[in-house]
Coordinates of C-alpha atoms in Angstrom, one line a residue:
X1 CA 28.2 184.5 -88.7
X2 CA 27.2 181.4 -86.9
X3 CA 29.7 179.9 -84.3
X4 CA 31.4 176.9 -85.6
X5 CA 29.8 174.8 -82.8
X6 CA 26.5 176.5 -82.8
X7 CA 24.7 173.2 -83.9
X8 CA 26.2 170.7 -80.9
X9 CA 24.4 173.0 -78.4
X10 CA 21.2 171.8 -77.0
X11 CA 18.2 173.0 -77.0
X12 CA 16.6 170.5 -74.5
X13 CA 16.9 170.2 -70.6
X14 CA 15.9 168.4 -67.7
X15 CA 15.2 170.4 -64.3
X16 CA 15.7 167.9 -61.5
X17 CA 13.2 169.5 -59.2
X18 CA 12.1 166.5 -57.1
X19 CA 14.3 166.9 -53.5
X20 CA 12.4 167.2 -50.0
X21 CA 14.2 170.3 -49.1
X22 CA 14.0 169.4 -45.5
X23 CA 16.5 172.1 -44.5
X24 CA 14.6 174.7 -45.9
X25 CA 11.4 174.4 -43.4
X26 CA 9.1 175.7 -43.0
X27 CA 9.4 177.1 -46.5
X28 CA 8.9 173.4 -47.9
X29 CA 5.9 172.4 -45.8
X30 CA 3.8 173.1 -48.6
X31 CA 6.1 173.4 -52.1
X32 CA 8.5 171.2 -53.6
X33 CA 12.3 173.7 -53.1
X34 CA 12.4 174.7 -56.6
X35 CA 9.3 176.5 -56.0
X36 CA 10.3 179.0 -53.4
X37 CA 10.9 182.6 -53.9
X38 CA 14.1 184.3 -53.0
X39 CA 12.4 187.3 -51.2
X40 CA 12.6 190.3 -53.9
X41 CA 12.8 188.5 -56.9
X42 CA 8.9 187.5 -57.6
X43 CA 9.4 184.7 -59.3
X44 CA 9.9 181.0 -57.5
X45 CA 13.8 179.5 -58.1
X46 CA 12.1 177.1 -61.3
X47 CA 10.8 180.0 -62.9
X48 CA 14.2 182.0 -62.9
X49 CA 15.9 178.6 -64.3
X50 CA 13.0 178.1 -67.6
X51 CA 13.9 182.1 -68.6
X52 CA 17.4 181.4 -68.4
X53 CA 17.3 178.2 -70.3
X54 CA 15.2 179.9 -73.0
X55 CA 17.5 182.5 -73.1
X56 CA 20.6 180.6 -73.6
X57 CA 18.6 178.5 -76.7
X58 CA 16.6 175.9 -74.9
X59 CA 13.1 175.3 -76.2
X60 CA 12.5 172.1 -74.4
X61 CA 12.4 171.4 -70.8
X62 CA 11.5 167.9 -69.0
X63 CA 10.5 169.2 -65.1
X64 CA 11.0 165.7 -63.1
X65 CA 9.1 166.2 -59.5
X66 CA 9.0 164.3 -57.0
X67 CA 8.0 165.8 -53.5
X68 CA 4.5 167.7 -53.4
X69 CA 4.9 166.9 -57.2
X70 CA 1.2 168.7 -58.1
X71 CA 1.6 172.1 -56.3
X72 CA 5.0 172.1 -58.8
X73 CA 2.7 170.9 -61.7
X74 CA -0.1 173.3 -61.1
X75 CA 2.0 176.4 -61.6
X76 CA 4.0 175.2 -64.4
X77 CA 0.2 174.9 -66.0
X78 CA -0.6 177.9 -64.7
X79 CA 2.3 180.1 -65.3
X80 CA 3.2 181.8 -68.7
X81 CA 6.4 179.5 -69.4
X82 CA 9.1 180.6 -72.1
X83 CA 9.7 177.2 -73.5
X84 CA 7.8 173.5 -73.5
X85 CA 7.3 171.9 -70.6
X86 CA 6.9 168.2 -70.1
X87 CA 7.0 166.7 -65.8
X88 CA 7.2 163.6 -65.2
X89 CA 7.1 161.9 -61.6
X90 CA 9.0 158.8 -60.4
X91 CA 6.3 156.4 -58.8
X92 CA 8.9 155.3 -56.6
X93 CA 12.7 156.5 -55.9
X94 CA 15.0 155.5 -58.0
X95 CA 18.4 158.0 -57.3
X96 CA 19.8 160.6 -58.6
X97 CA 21.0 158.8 -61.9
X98 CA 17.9 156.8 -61.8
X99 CA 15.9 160.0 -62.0
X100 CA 18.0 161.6 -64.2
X101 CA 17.5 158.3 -66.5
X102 CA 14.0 158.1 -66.5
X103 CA 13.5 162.1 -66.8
X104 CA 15.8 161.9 -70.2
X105 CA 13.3 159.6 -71.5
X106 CA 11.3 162.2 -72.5
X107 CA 13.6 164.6 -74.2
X108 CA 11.9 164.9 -77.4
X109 CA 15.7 164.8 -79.5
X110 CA 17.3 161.7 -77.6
X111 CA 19.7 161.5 -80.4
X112 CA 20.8 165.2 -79.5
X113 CA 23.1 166.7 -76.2
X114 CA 21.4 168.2 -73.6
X115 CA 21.5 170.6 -69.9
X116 CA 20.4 169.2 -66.9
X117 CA 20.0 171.5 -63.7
X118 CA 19.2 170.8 -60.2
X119 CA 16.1 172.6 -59.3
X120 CA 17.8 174.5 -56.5
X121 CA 20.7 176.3 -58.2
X122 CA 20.1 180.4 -58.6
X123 CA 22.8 181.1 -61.1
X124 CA 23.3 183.2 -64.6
X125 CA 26.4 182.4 -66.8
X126 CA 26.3 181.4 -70.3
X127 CA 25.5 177.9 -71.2
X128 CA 26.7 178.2 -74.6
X129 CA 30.1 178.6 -73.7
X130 CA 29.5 175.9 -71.4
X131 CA 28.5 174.0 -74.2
X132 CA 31.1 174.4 -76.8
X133 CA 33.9 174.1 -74.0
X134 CA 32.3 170.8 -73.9
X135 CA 32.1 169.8 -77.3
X136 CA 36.0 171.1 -77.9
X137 CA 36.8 168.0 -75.2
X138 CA 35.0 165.3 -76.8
X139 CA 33.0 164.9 -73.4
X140 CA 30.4 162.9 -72.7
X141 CA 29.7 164.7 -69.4
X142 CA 30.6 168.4 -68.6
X143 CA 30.3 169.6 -64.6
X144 CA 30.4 173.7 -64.3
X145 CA 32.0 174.1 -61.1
X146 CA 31.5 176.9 -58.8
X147 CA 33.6 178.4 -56.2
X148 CA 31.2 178.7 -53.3
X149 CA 31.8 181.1 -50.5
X150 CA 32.6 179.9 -46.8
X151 CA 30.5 181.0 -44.5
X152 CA 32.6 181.6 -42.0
X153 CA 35.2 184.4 -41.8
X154 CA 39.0 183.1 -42.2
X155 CA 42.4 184.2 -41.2
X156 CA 45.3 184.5 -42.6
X157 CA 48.5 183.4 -40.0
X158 CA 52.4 184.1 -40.4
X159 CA 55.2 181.2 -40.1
X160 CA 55.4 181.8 -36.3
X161 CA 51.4 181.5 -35.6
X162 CA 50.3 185.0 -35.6
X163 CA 47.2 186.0 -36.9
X164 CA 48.1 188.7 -40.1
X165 CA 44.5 189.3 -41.5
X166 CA 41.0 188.5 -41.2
X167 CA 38.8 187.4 -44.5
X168 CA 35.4 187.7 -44.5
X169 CA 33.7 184.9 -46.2
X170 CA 36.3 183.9 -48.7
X171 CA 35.8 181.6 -51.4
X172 CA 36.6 178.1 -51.6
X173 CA 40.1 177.1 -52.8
X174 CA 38.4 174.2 -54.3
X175 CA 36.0 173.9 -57.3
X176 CA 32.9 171.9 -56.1
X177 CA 29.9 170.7 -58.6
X178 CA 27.5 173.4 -59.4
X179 CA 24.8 171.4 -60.3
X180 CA 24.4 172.0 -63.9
X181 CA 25.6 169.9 -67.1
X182 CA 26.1 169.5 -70.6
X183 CA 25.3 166.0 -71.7
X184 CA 26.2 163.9 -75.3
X185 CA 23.1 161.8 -76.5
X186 CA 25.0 158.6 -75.1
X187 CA 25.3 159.7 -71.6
X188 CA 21.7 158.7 -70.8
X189 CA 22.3 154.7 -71.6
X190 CA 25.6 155.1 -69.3
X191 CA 23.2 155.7 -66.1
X192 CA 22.0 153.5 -63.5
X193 CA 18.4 152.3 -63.9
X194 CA 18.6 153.3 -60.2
X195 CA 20.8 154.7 -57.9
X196 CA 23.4 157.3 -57.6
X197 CA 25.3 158.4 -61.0
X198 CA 27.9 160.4 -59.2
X199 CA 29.2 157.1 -57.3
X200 CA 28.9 155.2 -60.7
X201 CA 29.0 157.1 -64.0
X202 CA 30.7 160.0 -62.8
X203 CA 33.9 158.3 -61.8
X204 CA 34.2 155.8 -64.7
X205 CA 34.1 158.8 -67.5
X206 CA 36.9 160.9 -65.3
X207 CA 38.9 157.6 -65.4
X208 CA 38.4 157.3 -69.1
X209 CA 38.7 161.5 -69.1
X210 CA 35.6 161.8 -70.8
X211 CA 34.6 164.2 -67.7
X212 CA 35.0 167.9 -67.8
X213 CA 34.6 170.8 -65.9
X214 CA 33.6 174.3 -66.8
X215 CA 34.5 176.9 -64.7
X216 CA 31.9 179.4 -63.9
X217 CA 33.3 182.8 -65.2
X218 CA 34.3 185.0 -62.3
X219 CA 31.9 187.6 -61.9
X220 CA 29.0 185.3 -62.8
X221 CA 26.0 184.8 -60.1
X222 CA 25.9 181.3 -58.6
X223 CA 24.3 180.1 -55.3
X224 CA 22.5 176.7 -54.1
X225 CA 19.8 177.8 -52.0
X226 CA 19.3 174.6 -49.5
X227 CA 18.7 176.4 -46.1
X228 CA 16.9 179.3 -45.3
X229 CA 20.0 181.2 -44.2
X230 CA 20.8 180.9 -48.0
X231 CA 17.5 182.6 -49.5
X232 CA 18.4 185.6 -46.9
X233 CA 21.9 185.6 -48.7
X234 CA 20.8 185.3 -52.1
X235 CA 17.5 187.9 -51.2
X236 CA 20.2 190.5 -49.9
X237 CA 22.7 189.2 -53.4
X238 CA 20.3 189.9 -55.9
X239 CA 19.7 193.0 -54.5
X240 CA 23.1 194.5 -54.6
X241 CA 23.2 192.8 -58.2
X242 CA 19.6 195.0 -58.7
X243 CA 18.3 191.3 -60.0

C-alpha cells in the first residue's frame, strides 16, 4: 500500500559542497571537504551522501561547488553515481542563500519539494519521514536537528558544590541545525539573491511558524566533519557501527 504522503516527497536535491574547509588542513589543500574520506570507509563524504539520497528516493541531485570546484567535478564524472548529477559553480560568492538560490535553479521539477544537504554532514536516518513530518506541518522549510556530542567531559555537581559524577562526552541539551532540509517548491523565490538565508528567510518563516524541525531519531548516525579531529571520531564511529 502506498503511504498517504508518498507523492509530496522529493525526489530531487541540492548538495551544497562549495565550503573552503580551512579547518580541515591539510586534508583540503588539494579537495573541496565534501571530497575527503573518513579513514575506513572508501568512499569520499559526497559519495556516502548521493547513495543515501538514492536510497531514500532521490533520482536528482544538483552538486553546487565552489572551492577547487574541478577536482569535485572530475570524480563526479568519473565515479559510478546512483542518481543524476548536475554541478553548477557560483562565478562569484553570493552566500549561503544566494547559493542555495542559484543551485535550485537547476532542479529539473521546480514546481516540486526538495532536500538540500551541506556537503559535510556524515549521517543516515530516513528522509522520508523527514519528509512527511514536513508535509503533516504545512512547512515551507523543515530543519532535522541533531544533538551533537560535547567534546569535552562534563560533571554533574550537588546543591552544595560537590562534584557527584563525571560524563564523558555527553550530548547537547540543545537541538542545533543538522544541515539537511526538506523544502516546498516556494521556498526558493523566498531566498536572498545573495547573502545569508539563515539571518533572513529562516527567521521570517519561524515567525510566521512555517519552520519546523525534525528530530533525528535517537540511535541514528549523524556527525559534521569540519576538523580533522572529527574524521578521527567518525573513522573510529563507523567502525564500531561496522559502516
Amino acid at each position: 500500500m502506498t503511504h498517504p504522503n508518498a507523492a509530496s516527497r522529493p525526489t530531487q536535491a541540492v548538495v551544497l559542497a562549495g565550503g573552503q574547509g580551512s579547518r580541515l588542513r591539510p586534508y583540503t589543500d588539494d579537495r573541496p571537504k565534501p571530497m575527503v574520506e573518513i579513514p575506513g570507509t572508501g568512499t569520499p563524504i559526497i559519495g556516502h551522501q548521493l547513495t543515501w539520497l538514492a536510497e531514500e528516493g532521490v533520482t536528482d541531485v544538483v552538486v553546487s561547488c565552489g572551492h577547487l570546484a574541478d577536482v569535485l567535478q572530475k570524480w563526479l564524472d568519473s565515479a559510478d553515481l546512483p542518481v543524476s548529477v548536475t554541478t553548477v559553480v557560483e562565478t562569484e560568492p553570493l552566500g549561503r542563500g544566494g547559493g542555495l538560490r542559484y543551485a535550485a535553479k537547476r532542479l529539473p521539477h521546480p514546481d516540486r519539494p526538495w532536500y538540500a544537504t551541506n556537503g559535510d554532514i556524515w549521517t543516515r536516518f530516513s528522509l522520508r519521514d523527514m519528509a512527511d513530518f514536513h508535509t503533516e506541518r504545512d512547512a515551507v522549510a523543515t530543519l532535522a536537528l541533531a544533538r551533537p556530542r560535547i567534546p569535552w567531559g562534563a560533571v554533574r555537581t550537588d546543591g552544595f558544590g560537590h562534584i557527584t559524577d563525571f560524563i564523558e562526552a555527553p550530548p547537547s541539551t540543545f537541538e542545533i541545525n543538522a544541515g539537511v532540509y526538506v523544502f516546498s517548491p516556494e521556498f526558493a523565490s523566498l531566498l536572498p539573491e545573495r547573502g545569508d538565508h539563515e539571518r533572513t528567510t529562516f527567521p521570517r518563516l519561524a515567525r510566521e511558524k512555517k519552520l519546523a524541525g525534525f528530530p533525528i531519531p535517537q540511535g541514528a548516525y549523524w556527525r559534521a566533519i569540519d576538523t580533522a579531529k572529527d574524521l578521527t571520531e567518525a573513522a573510529k564511529e563507523l567502525a564500531a557501527l561496522g559502516r
